[in-house]
Amino acid sequence: MLRSPRLRFFTQIVVNQTIQVLSRMFQKLYDRVILWSKHRHAERFLIALSFAESSFFPVPPDVMLVPMALAQPKHAFRFALWTTVASVLGGMFGYAIGFFLFDMVEPWLQTSHYWAPYLRAIAWFGEWGFWAVLVAGFSPIPYKVFTIAAGALNMIFIPFVLASMLGRGGRFFLVAMLLAAGGERLENKLRTYINQLGWGVVALVLVGGVIYSFAR
C-alpha cells in the first residue's frame, strides 16, 4: 500500500518529463534546420542535391529549398533559380542514363520500389508525350523516373529540356513565391505551431501505414 502512491507519483513525473521532452523535439529540430539552412555552404549543398535528385538520389531538393527560403525570404527566388538550373542539368544526366545505360540500370529498377512509378511514367509518355515531363515537375512520382524513362524512350532532347525547365521551374518558383510572400510572419507562425504540425505529420504517417498494411 505504501508503494502504490509512490509508484504513481514516480510514474506521473516520468510521463510529464517525457511529454515535455517530446513537445520540444520538433521545436529543436526546426531551429536546427533553420540554422543549418543559413550555413555559408548551404547554396552549394542545395545545388548538389537538386542535381542528384533528378537522376539518382532519393531526397527531393524541397527539404533544403523550403527552410532556406524561410530563413532568408529575400533570397527565395535566387534559391529557386539555382534549384531549377541544377535540377534541369541533373535531368539531362538522368536522360543520358536512360539513353546510354538503361540495359545496366533496368535490373536494378525492376527490383526497386521505383519500378511501378517507372511503368506509370512510361504510360504517361505514351499518352501525353512532352506534357508528361512538364507535369512530372508537380507529380508525386519521383522526377528521376521521368528523366530516365525519357532517355530510354529516345524522347527528342530539346523538348525534354524545355519541359523540364517549365515543370521544375514552375514548381520551385511557386514554392519560393509563397515563402517570400509569407516572409518572417510565416516563419514565426511555423515556429509557433511546429510541434502541432510535427505530431500531425507523425499521425498521418502512422495512419497511412496502417491503411497501406490493410490494403496490401
GROMACS .gro file of C-alpha atoms in nm:
model
  216
    1MET     CA    1   0.000   0.000   0.000
    2LEU     CA    2   0.286   0.236   0.074
    3ARG     CA    3   0.449   0.169  -0.259
    4SER     CA    4   0.142   0.240  -0.469
    5PRO     CA    5   0.122   0.620  -0.413
    6ARG     CA    6   0.498   0.649  -0.457
    7LEU     CA    7   0.483   0.446  -0.775
    8ARG     CA    8   0.202   0.659  -0.911
    9PHE     CA    9   0.391   0.976  -0.820
   10PHE     CA   10   0.709   0.849  -0.986
   11THR     CA   11   0.516   0.739  -1.295
   12GLN     CA   12   0.348   1.078  -1.322
   13ILE     CA   13   0.685   1.255  -1.306
   14VAL     CA   14   0.829   1.029  -1.577
   15VAL     CA   15   0.525   1.080  -1.801
   16ASN     CA   16   0.529   1.458  -1.755
   17GLN     CA   17   0.901   1.480  -1.827
   18THR     CA   18   0.862   1.259  -2.134
   19ILE     CA   19   0.581   1.477  -2.269
   20GLN     CA   20   0.788   1.791  -2.215
   21VAL     CA   21   1.090   1.642  -2.392
   22LEU     CA   22   0.881   1.522  -2.686
   23SER     CA   23   0.695   1.852  -2.711
   24ARG     CA   24   1.029   2.032  -2.753
   25MET     CA   25   1.166   1.781  -3.002
   26PHE     CA   26   1.017   1.935  -3.317
   27GLN     CA   27   1.097   2.287  -3.199
   28LYS     CA   28   1.464   2.198  -3.156
   29LEU     CA   29   1.468   2.014  -3.487
   30TYR     CA   30   1.307   2.312  -3.662
   31ASP     CA   31   1.555   2.559  -3.511
   32ARG     CA   32   1.845   2.335  -3.611
   33VAL     CA   33   1.722   2.307  -3.970
   34ILE     CA   34   1.674   2.684  -3.997
   35LEU     CA   35   2.022   2.743  -3.851
   36TRP     CA   36   2.175   2.488  -4.088
   37SER     CA   37   1.996   2.646  -4.386
   38LYS     CA   38   2.193   2.967  -4.318
   39HIS     CA   39   2.526   2.783  -4.345
   40ARG     CA   40   2.772   2.952  -4.580
   41HIS     CA   41   2.781   2.639  -4.799
   42ALA     CA   42   2.404   2.582  -4.794
   43GLU     CA   43   2.358   2.702  -5.154
   44ARG     CA   44   2.623   2.459  -5.276
   45PHE     CA   45   2.451   2.174  -5.095
   46LEU     CA   46   2.119   2.281  -5.247
   47ILE     CA   47   2.267   2.280  -5.598
   48ALA     CA   48   2.429   1.939  -5.547
   49LEU     CA   49   2.108   1.791  -5.405
   50SER     CA   50   1.897   1.938  -5.687
   51PHE     CA   51   2.126   1.786  -5.950
   52ALA     CA   52   2.147   1.445  -5.783
   53GLU     CA   53   1.773   1.413  -5.714
   54SER     CA   54   1.690   1.449  -6.083
   55SER     CA   55   1.890   1.143  -6.181
   56PHE     CA   56   1.960   0.905  -5.892
   57PHE     CA   57   1.928   1.049  -5.538
   58PRO     CA   58   1.602   0.983  -5.345
   59VAL     CA   59   1.576   1.307  -5.141
   60PRO     CA   60   1.393   1.599  -5.313
   61PRO     CA   61   1.553   1.947  -5.305
   62ASP     CA   62   1.243   2.090  -5.135
   63VAL     CA   63   1.381   1.971  -4.800
   64MET     CA   64   1.654   2.234  -4.839
   65LEU     CA   65   1.478   2.493  -5.055
   66VAL     CA   66   1.190   2.543  -4.810
   67PRO     CA   67   1.393   2.610  -4.491
   68MET     CA   68   1.644   2.822  -4.683
   69ALA     CA   69   1.364   3.036  -4.830
   70LEU     CA   70   1.202   3.059  -4.487
   71ALA     CA   71   1.524   3.166  -4.321
   72GLN     CA   72   1.613   3.416  -4.597
   73PRO     CA   73   1.291   3.512  -4.781
   74LYS     CA   74   1.467   3.796  -4.968
   75HIS     CA   75   1.679   3.536  -5.146
   76ALA     CA   76   1.398   3.285  -5.208
   77PHE     CA   77   1.386   3.344  -5.585
   78ARG     CA   78   1.763   3.312  -5.616
   79PHE     CA   79   1.745   2.977  -5.437
   80ALA     CA   80   1.462   2.871  -5.670
   81LEU     CA   81   1.671   2.968  -5.974
   82TRP     CA   82   1.971   2.764  -5.860
   83THR     CA   83   1.744   2.472  -5.777
   84THR     CA   84   1.581   2.485  -6.120
   85VAL     CA   85   1.908   2.510  -6.313
   86ALA     CA   86   2.072   2.228  -6.118
   87SER     CA   87   1.759   2.013  -6.142
   88VAL     CA   88   1.739   2.054  -6.520
   89LEU     CA   89   2.109   1.970  -6.556
   90GLY     CA   90   2.056   1.666  -6.335
   91GLY     CA   91   1.760   1.574  -6.552
   92MET     CA   92   1.989   1.577  -6.856
   93PHE     CA   93   2.217   1.337  -6.672
   94GLY     CA   94   1.917   1.114  -6.593
   95TYR     CA   95   1.821   1.129  -6.961
   96ALA     CA   96   2.174   1.014  -7.052
   97ILE     CA   97   2.144   0.724  -6.807
   98GLY     CA   98   1.822   0.612  -6.974
   99PHE     CA   99   1.957   0.666  -7.325
  100PHE     CA  100   2.301   0.505  -7.290
  101LEU     CA  101   2.287   0.282  -6.981
  102PHE     CA  102   1.929   0.160  -6.950
  103ASP     CA  103   2.027  -0.204  -7.004
  104MET     CA  104   2.252  -0.173  -6.699
  105VAL     CA  105   2.005   0.003  -6.469
  106GLU     CA  106   1.691  -0.187  -6.572
  107PRO     CA  107   1.761  -0.492  -6.347
  108TRP     CA  108   1.807  -0.259  -6.051
  109LEU     CA  109   1.488  -0.070  -6.138
  110GLN     CA  110   1.290  -0.394  -6.155
  111THR     CA  111   1.395  -0.494  -5.803
  112SER     CA  112   1.345  -0.147  -5.652
  113HIS     CA  113   1.033   0.039  -5.544
  114TYR     CA  114   1.085   0.266  -5.848
  115TRP     CA  115   0.968   0.002  -6.096
  116ALA     CA  116   0.595   0.071  -6.056
  117PRO     CA  117   0.646   0.451  -6.089
  118TYR     CA  118   0.868   0.387  -6.392
  119LEU     CA  119   0.594   0.186  -6.564
  120ARG     CA  120   0.348   0.464  -6.480
  121ALA     CA  121   0.585   0.720  -6.630
  122ILE     CA  122   0.610   0.510  -6.948
  123ALA     CA  123   0.230   0.508  -6.969
  124TRP     CA  124   0.221   0.887  -6.922
  125PHE     CA  125   0.473   0.934  -7.202
  126GLY     CA  126   0.263   0.715  -7.430
  127GLU     CA  127  -0.046   0.924  -7.355
  128TRP     CA  128   0.089   1.278  -7.316
  129GLY     CA  129   0.442   1.284  -7.462
  130PHE     CA  130   0.606   1.625  -7.400
  131TRP     CA  131   0.347   1.714  -7.136
  132ALA     CA  132   0.443   1.415  -6.921
  133VAL     CA  133   0.778   1.577  -6.836
  134LEU     CA  134   0.613   1.911  -6.762
  135VAL     CA  135   0.354   1.751  -6.533
  136ALA     CA  136   0.632   1.548  -6.368
  137GLY     CA  137   0.753   1.868  -6.205
  138PHE     CA  138   0.442   1.867  -5.986
  139SER     CA  139   0.380   1.491  -5.975
  140PRO     CA  140   0.436   1.274  -5.665
  141ILE     CA  141   0.623   1.031  -5.892
  142PRO     CA  142   0.999   1.091  -5.846
  143TYR     CA  143   1.131   1.317  -6.123
  144LYS     CA  144   1.433   1.093  -6.180
  145VAL     CA  145   1.194   0.822  -6.302
  146PHE     CA  146   1.073   1.053  -6.580
  147THR     CA  147   1.423   1.162  -6.682
  148ILE     CA  148   1.547   0.804  -6.712
  149ALA     CA  149   1.227   0.700  -6.891
  150ALA     CA  150   1.262   0.991  -7.136
  151GLY     CA  151   1.611   0.875  -7.228
  152ALA     CA  152   1.508   0.510  -7.254
  153LEU     CA  153   1.223   0.606  -7.489
  154ASN     CA  154   1.452   0.827  -7.701
  155MET     CA  155   1.239   1.137  -7.642
  156ILE     CA  156   1.360   1.431  -7.853
  157PHE     CA  157   1.616   1.607  -7.634
  158ILE     CA  158   1.529   1.977  -7.682
  159PRO     CA  159   1.157   1.936  -7.597
  160PHE     CA  160   1.265   1.731  -7.295
  161VAL     CA  161   1.487   2.014  -7.170
  162LEU     CA  162   1.218   2.278  -7.231
  163ALA     CA  163   0.956   2.070  -7.049
  164SER     CA  164   1.198   2.017  -6.760
  165MET     CA  165   1.264   2.391  -6.733
  166LEU     CA  166   0.893   2.473  -6.732
  167GLY     CA  167   0.789   2.194  -6.496
  168ARG     CA  168   1.070   2.218  -6.244
  169GLY     CA  169   1.091   2.595  -6.265
  170GLY     CA  170   0.717   2.627  -6.214
  171ARG     CA  171   0.730   2.411  -5.904
  172PHE     CA  172   1.032   2.569  -5.736
  173PHE     CA  173   0.940   2.929  -5.815
  174LEU     CA  174   0.588   2.868  -5.685
  175VAL     CA  175   0.737   2.746  -5.356
  176ALA     CA  176   0.970   3.047  -5.347
  177MET     CA  177   0.686   3.290  -5.421
  178LEU     CA  178   0.469   3.154  -5.140
  179LEU     CA  179   0.752   3.157  -4.887
  180ALA     CA  180   0.877   3.501  -4.992
  181ALA     CA  181   0.524   3.639  -4.962
  182GLY     CA  182   0.488   3.489  -4.615
  183GLY     CA  183   0.828   3.617  -4.505
  184GLU     CA  184   0.904   3.645  -4.136
  185ARG     CA  185   0.534   3.621  -4.043
  186LEU     CA  186   0.511   3.274  -4.194
  187GLU     CA  187   0.836   3.169  -4.028
  188ASN     CA  188   0.708   3.290  -3.691
  189LYS     CA  189   0.377   3.108  -3.740
  190LEU     CA  190   0.557   2.786  -3.825
  191ARG     CA  191   0.783   2.824  -3.524
  192THR     CA  192   0.479   2.872  -3.300
  193TYR     CA  193   0.290   2.568  -3.428
  194ILE     CA  194   0.580   2.344  -3.531
  195ASN     CA  195   0.514   2.090  -3.254
  196GLN     CA  196   0.148   2.051  -3.352
  197LEU     CA  197   0.243   2.025  -3.720
  198GLY     CA  198   0.515   1.773  -3.643
  199TRP     CA  199   0.287   1.545  -3.445
  200GLY     CA  200   0.020   1.586  -3.711
  201VAL     CA  201   0.264   1.458  -3.973
  202VAL     CA  202   0.360   1.166  -3.748
  203ALA     CA  203  -0.009   1.079  -3.703
  204LEU     CA  204  -0.071   1.095  -4.078
  205VAL     CA  205   0.227   0.868  -4.146
  206LEU     CA  206   0.105   0.616  -3.888
  207VAL     CA  207  -0.250   0.620  -4.027
  208GLY     CA  208  -0.115   0.590  -4.381
  209GLY     CA  209   0.100   0.294  -4.275
  210VAL     CA  210  -0.198   0.118  -4.118
  211ILE     CA  211  -0.416   0.179  -4.425
  212TYR     CA  212  -0.138   0.058  -4.654
  213SER     CA  213  -0.085  -0.259  -4.449
  214PHE     CA  214  -0.457  -0.345  -4.469
  215ALA     CA  215  -0.477  -0.257  -4.839
  216ARG     CA  216  -0.195  -0.491  -4.941
   0.00000   0.00000   0.00000
